[in-house]
Coordinates of C-alpha atoms in Angstrom, one line a residue:
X1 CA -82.0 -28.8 80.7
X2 CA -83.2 -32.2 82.2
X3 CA -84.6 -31.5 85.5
X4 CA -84.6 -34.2 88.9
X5 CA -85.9 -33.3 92.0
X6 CA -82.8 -33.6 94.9
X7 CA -86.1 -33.6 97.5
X8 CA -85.5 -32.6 101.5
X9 CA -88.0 -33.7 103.6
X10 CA -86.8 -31.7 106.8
X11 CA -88.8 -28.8 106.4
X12 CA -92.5 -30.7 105.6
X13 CA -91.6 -33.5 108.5
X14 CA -91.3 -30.8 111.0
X15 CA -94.2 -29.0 109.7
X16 CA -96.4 -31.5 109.6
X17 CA -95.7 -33.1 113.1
X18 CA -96.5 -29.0 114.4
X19 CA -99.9 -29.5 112.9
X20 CA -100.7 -33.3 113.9
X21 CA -99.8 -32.3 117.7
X22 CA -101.4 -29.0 117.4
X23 CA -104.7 -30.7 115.7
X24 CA -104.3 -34.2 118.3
X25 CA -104.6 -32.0 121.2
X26 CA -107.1 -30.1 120.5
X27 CA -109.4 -32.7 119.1
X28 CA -108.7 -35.0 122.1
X29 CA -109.3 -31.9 124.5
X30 CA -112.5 -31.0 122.5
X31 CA -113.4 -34.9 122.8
X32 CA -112.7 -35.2 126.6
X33 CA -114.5 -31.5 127.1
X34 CA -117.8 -32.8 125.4
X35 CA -117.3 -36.6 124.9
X36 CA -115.9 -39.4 126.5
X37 CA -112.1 -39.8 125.3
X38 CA -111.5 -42.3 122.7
X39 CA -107.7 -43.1 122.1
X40 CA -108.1 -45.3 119.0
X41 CA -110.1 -42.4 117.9
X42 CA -107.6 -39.7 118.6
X43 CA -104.5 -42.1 117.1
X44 CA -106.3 -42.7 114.4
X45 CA -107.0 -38.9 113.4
X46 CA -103.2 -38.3 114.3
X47 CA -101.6 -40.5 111.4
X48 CA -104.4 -39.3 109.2
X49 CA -103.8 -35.1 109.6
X50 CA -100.0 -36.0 110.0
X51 CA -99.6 -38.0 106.4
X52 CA -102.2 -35.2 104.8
X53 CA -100.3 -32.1 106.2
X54 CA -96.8 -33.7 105.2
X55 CA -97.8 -34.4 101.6
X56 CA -99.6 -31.2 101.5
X57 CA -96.8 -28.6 102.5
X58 CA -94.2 -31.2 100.3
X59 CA -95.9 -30.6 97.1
X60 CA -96.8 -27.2 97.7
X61 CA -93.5 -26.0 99.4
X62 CA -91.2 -27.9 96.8
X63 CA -93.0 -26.4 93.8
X64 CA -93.1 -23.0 94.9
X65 CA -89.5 -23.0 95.9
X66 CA -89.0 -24.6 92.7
X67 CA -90.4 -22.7 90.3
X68 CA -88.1 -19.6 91.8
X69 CA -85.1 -21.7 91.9
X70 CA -85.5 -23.1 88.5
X71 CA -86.1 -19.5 87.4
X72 CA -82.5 -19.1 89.0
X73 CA -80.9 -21.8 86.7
X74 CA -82.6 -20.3 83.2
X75 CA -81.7 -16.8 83.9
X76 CA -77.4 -18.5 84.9
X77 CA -77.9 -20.8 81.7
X78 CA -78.4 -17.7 79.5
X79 CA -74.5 -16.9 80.2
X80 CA -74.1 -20.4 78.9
X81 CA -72.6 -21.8 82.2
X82 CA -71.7 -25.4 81.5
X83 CA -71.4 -26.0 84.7
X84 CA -74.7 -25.5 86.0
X85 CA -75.9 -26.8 82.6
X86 CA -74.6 -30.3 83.9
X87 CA -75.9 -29.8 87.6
X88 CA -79.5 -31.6 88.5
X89 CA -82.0 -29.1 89.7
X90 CA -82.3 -28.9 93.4
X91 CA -84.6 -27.2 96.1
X92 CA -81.5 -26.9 98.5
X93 CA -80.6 -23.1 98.9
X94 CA -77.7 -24.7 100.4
X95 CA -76.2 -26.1 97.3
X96 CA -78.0 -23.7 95.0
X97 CA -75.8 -20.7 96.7
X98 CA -72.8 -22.7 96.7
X99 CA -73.2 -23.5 92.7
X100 CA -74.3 -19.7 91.9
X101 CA -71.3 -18.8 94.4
X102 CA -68.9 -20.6 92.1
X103 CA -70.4 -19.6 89.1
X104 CA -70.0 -16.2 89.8
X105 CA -66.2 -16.8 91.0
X106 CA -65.4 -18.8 87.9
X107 CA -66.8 -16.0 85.8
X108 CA -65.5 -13.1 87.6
X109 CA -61.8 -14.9 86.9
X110 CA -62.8 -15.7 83.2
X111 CA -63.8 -11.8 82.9
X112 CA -60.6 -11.2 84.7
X113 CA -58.4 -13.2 82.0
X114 CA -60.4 -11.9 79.3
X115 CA -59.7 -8.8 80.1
X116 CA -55.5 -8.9 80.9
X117 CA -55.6 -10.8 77.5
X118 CA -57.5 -8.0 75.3
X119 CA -54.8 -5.2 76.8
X120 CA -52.0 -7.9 75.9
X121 CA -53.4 -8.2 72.5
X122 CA -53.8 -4.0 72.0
X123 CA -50.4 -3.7 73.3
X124 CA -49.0 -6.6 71.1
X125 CA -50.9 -5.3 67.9
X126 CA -49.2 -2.1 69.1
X127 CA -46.3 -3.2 68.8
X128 CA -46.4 -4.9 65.6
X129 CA -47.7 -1.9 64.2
X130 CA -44.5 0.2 65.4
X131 CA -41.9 -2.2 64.2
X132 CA -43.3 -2.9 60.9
X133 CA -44.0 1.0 60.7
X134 CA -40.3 2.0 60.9
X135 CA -39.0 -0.5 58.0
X136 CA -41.6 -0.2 55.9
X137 CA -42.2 4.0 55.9
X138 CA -38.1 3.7 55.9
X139 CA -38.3 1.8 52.5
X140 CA -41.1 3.5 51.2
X141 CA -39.2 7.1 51.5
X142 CA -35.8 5.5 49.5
X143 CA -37.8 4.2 46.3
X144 CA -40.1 7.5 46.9
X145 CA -37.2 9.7 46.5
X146 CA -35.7 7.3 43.6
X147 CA -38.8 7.7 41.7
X148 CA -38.7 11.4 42.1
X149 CA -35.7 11.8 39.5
X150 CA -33.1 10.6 42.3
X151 CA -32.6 7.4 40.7
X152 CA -30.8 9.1 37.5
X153 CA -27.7 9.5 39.7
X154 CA -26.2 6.2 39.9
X155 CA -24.4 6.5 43.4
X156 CA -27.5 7.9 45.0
X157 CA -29.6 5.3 43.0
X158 CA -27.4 2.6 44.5
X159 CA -27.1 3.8 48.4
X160 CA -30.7 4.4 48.5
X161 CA -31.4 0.8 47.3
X162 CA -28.9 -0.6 49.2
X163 CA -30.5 0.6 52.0
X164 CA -34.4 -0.4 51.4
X165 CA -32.9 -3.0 51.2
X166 CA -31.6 -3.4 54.6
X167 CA -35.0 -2.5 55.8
X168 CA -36.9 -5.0 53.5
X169 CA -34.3 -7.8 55.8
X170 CA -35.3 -6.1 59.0
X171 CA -39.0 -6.8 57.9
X172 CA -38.4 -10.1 57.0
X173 CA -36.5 -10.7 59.9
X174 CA -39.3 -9.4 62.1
X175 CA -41.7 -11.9 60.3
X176 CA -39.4 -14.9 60.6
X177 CA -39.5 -14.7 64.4
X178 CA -42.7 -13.8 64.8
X179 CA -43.5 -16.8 62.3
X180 CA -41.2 -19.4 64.9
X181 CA -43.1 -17.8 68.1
X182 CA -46.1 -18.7 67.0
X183 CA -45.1 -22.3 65.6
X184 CA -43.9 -23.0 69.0
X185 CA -46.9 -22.0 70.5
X186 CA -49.1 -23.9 68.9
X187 CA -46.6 -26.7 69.5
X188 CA -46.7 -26.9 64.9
X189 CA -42.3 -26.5 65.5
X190 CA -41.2 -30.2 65.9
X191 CA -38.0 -30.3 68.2
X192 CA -35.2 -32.7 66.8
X193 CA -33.3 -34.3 70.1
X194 CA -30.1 -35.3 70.0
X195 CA -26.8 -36.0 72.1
X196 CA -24.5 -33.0 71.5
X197 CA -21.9 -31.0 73.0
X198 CA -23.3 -28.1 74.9
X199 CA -19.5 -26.2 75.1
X200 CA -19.1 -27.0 71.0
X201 CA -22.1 -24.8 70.5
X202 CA -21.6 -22.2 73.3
X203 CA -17.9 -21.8 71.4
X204 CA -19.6 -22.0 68.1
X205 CA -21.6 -18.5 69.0
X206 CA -18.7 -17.2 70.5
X207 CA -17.1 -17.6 66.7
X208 CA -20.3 -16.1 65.1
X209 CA -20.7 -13.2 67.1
X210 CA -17.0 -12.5 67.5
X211 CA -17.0 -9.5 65.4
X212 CA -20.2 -7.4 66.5
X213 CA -18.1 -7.8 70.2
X214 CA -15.1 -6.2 68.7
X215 CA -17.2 -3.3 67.8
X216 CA -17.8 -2.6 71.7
X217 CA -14.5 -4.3 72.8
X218 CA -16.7 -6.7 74.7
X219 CA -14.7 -10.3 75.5
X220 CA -16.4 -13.3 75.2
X221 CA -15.1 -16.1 77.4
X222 CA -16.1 -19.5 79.4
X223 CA -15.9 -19.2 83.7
X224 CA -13.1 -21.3 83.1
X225 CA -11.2 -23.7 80.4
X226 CA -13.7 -27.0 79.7
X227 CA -11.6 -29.7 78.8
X228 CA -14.0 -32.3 78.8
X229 CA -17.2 -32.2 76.7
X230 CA -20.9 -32.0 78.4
X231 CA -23.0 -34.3 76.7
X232 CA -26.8 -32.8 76.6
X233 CA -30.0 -34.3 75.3
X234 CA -31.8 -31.5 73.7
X235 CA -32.8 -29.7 69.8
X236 CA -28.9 -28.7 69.0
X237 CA -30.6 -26.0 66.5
X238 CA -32.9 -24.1 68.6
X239 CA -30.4 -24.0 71.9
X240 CA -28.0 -22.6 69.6
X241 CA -30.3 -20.2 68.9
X242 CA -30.9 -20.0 72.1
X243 CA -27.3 -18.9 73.6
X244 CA -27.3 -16.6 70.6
X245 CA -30.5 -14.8 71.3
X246 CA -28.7 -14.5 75.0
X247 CA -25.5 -13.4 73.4
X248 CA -26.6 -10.6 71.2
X249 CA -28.7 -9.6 74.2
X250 CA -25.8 -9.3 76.2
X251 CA -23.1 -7.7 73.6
X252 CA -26.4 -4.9 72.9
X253 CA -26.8 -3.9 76.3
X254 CA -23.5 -4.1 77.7
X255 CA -20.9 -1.8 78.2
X256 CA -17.9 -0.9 76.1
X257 CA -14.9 -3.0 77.3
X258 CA -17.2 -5.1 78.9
X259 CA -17.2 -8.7 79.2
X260 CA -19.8 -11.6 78.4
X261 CA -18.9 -15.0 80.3
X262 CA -20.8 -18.4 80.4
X263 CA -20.2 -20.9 82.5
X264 CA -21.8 -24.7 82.6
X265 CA -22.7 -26.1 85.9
X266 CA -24.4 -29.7 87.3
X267 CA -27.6 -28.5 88.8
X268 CA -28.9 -32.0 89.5
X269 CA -28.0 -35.8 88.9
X270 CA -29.5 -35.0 85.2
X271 CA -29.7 -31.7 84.4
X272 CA -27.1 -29.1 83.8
X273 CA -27.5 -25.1 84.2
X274 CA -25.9 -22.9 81.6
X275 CA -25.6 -19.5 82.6
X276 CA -24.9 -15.8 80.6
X277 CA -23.6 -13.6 82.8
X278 CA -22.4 -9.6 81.4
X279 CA -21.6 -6.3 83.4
X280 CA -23.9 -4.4 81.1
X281 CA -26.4 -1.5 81.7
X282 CA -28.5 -4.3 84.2
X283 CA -32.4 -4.2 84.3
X284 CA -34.6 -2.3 86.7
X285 CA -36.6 -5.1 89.2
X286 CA -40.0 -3.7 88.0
X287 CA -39.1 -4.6 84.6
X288 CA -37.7 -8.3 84.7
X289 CA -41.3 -9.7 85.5
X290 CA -42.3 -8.4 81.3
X291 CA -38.6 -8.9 79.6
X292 CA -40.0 -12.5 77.8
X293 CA -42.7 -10.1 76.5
X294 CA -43.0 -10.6 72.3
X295 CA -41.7 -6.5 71.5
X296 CA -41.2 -5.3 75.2
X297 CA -38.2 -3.4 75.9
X298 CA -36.9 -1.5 78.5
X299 CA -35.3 1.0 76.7
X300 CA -37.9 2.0 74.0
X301 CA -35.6 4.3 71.7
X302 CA -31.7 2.9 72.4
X303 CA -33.1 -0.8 72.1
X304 CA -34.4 0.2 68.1
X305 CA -31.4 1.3 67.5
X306 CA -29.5 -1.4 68.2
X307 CA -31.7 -3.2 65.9
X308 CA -33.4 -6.8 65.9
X309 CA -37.1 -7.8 66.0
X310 CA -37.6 -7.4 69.6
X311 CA -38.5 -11.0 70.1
X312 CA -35.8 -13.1 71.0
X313 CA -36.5 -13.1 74.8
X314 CA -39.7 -14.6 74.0
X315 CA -38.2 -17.2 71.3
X316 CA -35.9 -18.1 74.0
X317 CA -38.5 -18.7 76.9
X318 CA -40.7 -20.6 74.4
X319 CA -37.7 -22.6 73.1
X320 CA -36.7 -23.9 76.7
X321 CA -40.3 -24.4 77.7
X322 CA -40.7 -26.3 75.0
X323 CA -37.8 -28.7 76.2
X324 CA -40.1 -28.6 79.3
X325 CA -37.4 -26.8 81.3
X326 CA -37.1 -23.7 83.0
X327 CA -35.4 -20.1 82.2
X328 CA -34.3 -17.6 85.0
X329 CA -33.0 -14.1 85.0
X330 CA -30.8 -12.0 87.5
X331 CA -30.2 -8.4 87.0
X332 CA -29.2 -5.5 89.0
X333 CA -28.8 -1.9 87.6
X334 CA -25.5 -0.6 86.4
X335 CA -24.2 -4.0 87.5
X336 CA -24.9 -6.6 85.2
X337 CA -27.5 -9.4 84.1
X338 CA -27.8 -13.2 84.6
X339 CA -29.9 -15.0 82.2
X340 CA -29.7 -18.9 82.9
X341 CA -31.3 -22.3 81.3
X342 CA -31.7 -26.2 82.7
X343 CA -31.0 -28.6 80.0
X344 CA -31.1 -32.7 80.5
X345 CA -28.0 -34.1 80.3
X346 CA -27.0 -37.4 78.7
X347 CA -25.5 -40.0 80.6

């Protein structure tokens, strides 16, 4: 640690002066008492006990306060503080309280973080543990039971393989996304921007998840008819992915004979807003603050068995972050949900 002295003089000037009026007086009253009164004399011995006392209580003050204080800043630099590591030694309780004030704020937040990050990461292993569980144990029972003597009988052979199979997918569906979440976090997923039309992909999802609507009888329509295109600057592939992540979302949570609308609005001179809306099961307030959570989900057992990896709330916040725009959601209970995205639009 290189160590300067920040030196304050207050406390030694004050001092001293106490002691050069205190001495003054009494040696030119002891003078005038006995002798005849000599001013050169009594000057003289003034400057000389002033200049002694200051330098005196100086050196000795500062390096007694010093010692302590620098005590202080090796006991802090054990918590390797690099902030007090950088700071200049200084006798000033002033600023030394200040600096060990801020130290201790800036670790209590640290500690803080460090621990809101450590529950996030035992909930998240949690997670991962419970939906890789269910697949794998579920695959693991079929090509138990095949190797059992089951797989002699050719139509149980094929149904049980046909479905380890489906949970081998759901696996490797699981690891895909969580593959892309963390590309995007790590900014390794490079983002391809081009002019497109945002209605041409809107209608293209539309066409993809036509037939898991029919299932529920669940229309999928536009606020209106768009006879113009709207021109946006963004990765075409990932907001695809994007309005189908939403999509899905909607169709799985909504309501038989339900409805799934998007509409496409100016927000700004640039940008453009494209909302989902449905009239779905809605989302309780407390839980819309956690619904961009990798693996959260408000309904733990209905969600599951609806399928997909539980992540494609959080693929969809870190897809439109990484366009640096925002994501909103809107949702009322046994109403419906809004779930909205800025892109920049072309000129």
């Amino acid at each position: 640690m290189s160590i300067s002295f920040k030196k304050s003089y207050r406390f030694a000037v004050k001092s001293a002066l106490y002691i050069t009026l205190f001495s003054t007086l009494l040696i030119a009253g002891l003078t005038y008492w006995f002798y005849e009164l000599n001013y050169k004399f009594c000057i003289v011995f003034a400057l000389s006990v002033y200049f002694f006392s200051f330098f005196v209580l100086q050196y000795r003050v500062e390096r007694f306060i010093y010692r302590r204080v620098k005590k202080i800043y090796d006991d802090v630099s054990l918590l390797d503080s690099s902030t007090l590591r950088s700071q200049p030694v200084t006798t000033d309780m002033a600023t030394l309280m200040n600096e060990v004030q801020k130290f201790a704020k800036d670790k209590k937040i640290e500690i803080e973080t460090l621990k809101i990050r450590e529950e996030y990461r035992r909930e998240f292993l949690g997670n991962v543990s419970h939906e890789l569980k269910t697949p794998l144990f579920t695959v693991q029972g079929y090509l138990l039971t095949l190797l059992d003597g089951a797989m002699n009988d050719k139509a149980i052979r094929k149904k049980y393989l046909q479905r380890a199979e489906k949970g081998v997918e759901r696996l490797i569906y699981i690891v895909k996304d969580l593959d892309m979440i963390t590309k995007l976090e790590t900014g390794d997923l490079n983002l391809e921007f081009t002019e497109f039309n945002i209605v041409d992909v809107v209608q293209n999802v539309f066409d993809l998840l036509e037939m898991r609507a029919d299932q529920k009888n669940i229309m999928l329509m536009f606020d209106r008819k768009y006879t113009k295109p709207i021109r946006v600057f963004a990765d075409k592939e990932r907001i695809q992915q994007v309005v189908t992540n939403l999509v899905e979302n909607s169709i799985k949570y909504g309501k038989e004979n339900g409805t799934t609308e998007i509409s496409i609005e100016d927000l700004v001179n640039n940008k453009v807003i494209v909302r989902v809306n449905d009239n779905g099961e809605g989302i309780q307030k407390q839980y819309i603050s956690r619904l961009f959570e990798r693996f959260f989900r408000v309904d733990k057992s209905g969600a599951r068995s609806e399928g997909g990896s539980g992540l494609g709330l959080a693929i969809v916040k870190h897809i439109i972050e990484a366009h640096d725009e925002r994501i909103y959601v809107e949702s009322k209970l046994e109403v419906g949900s809004e779930f909205s995205f800025t892109l920049e639009k072309t000129k």
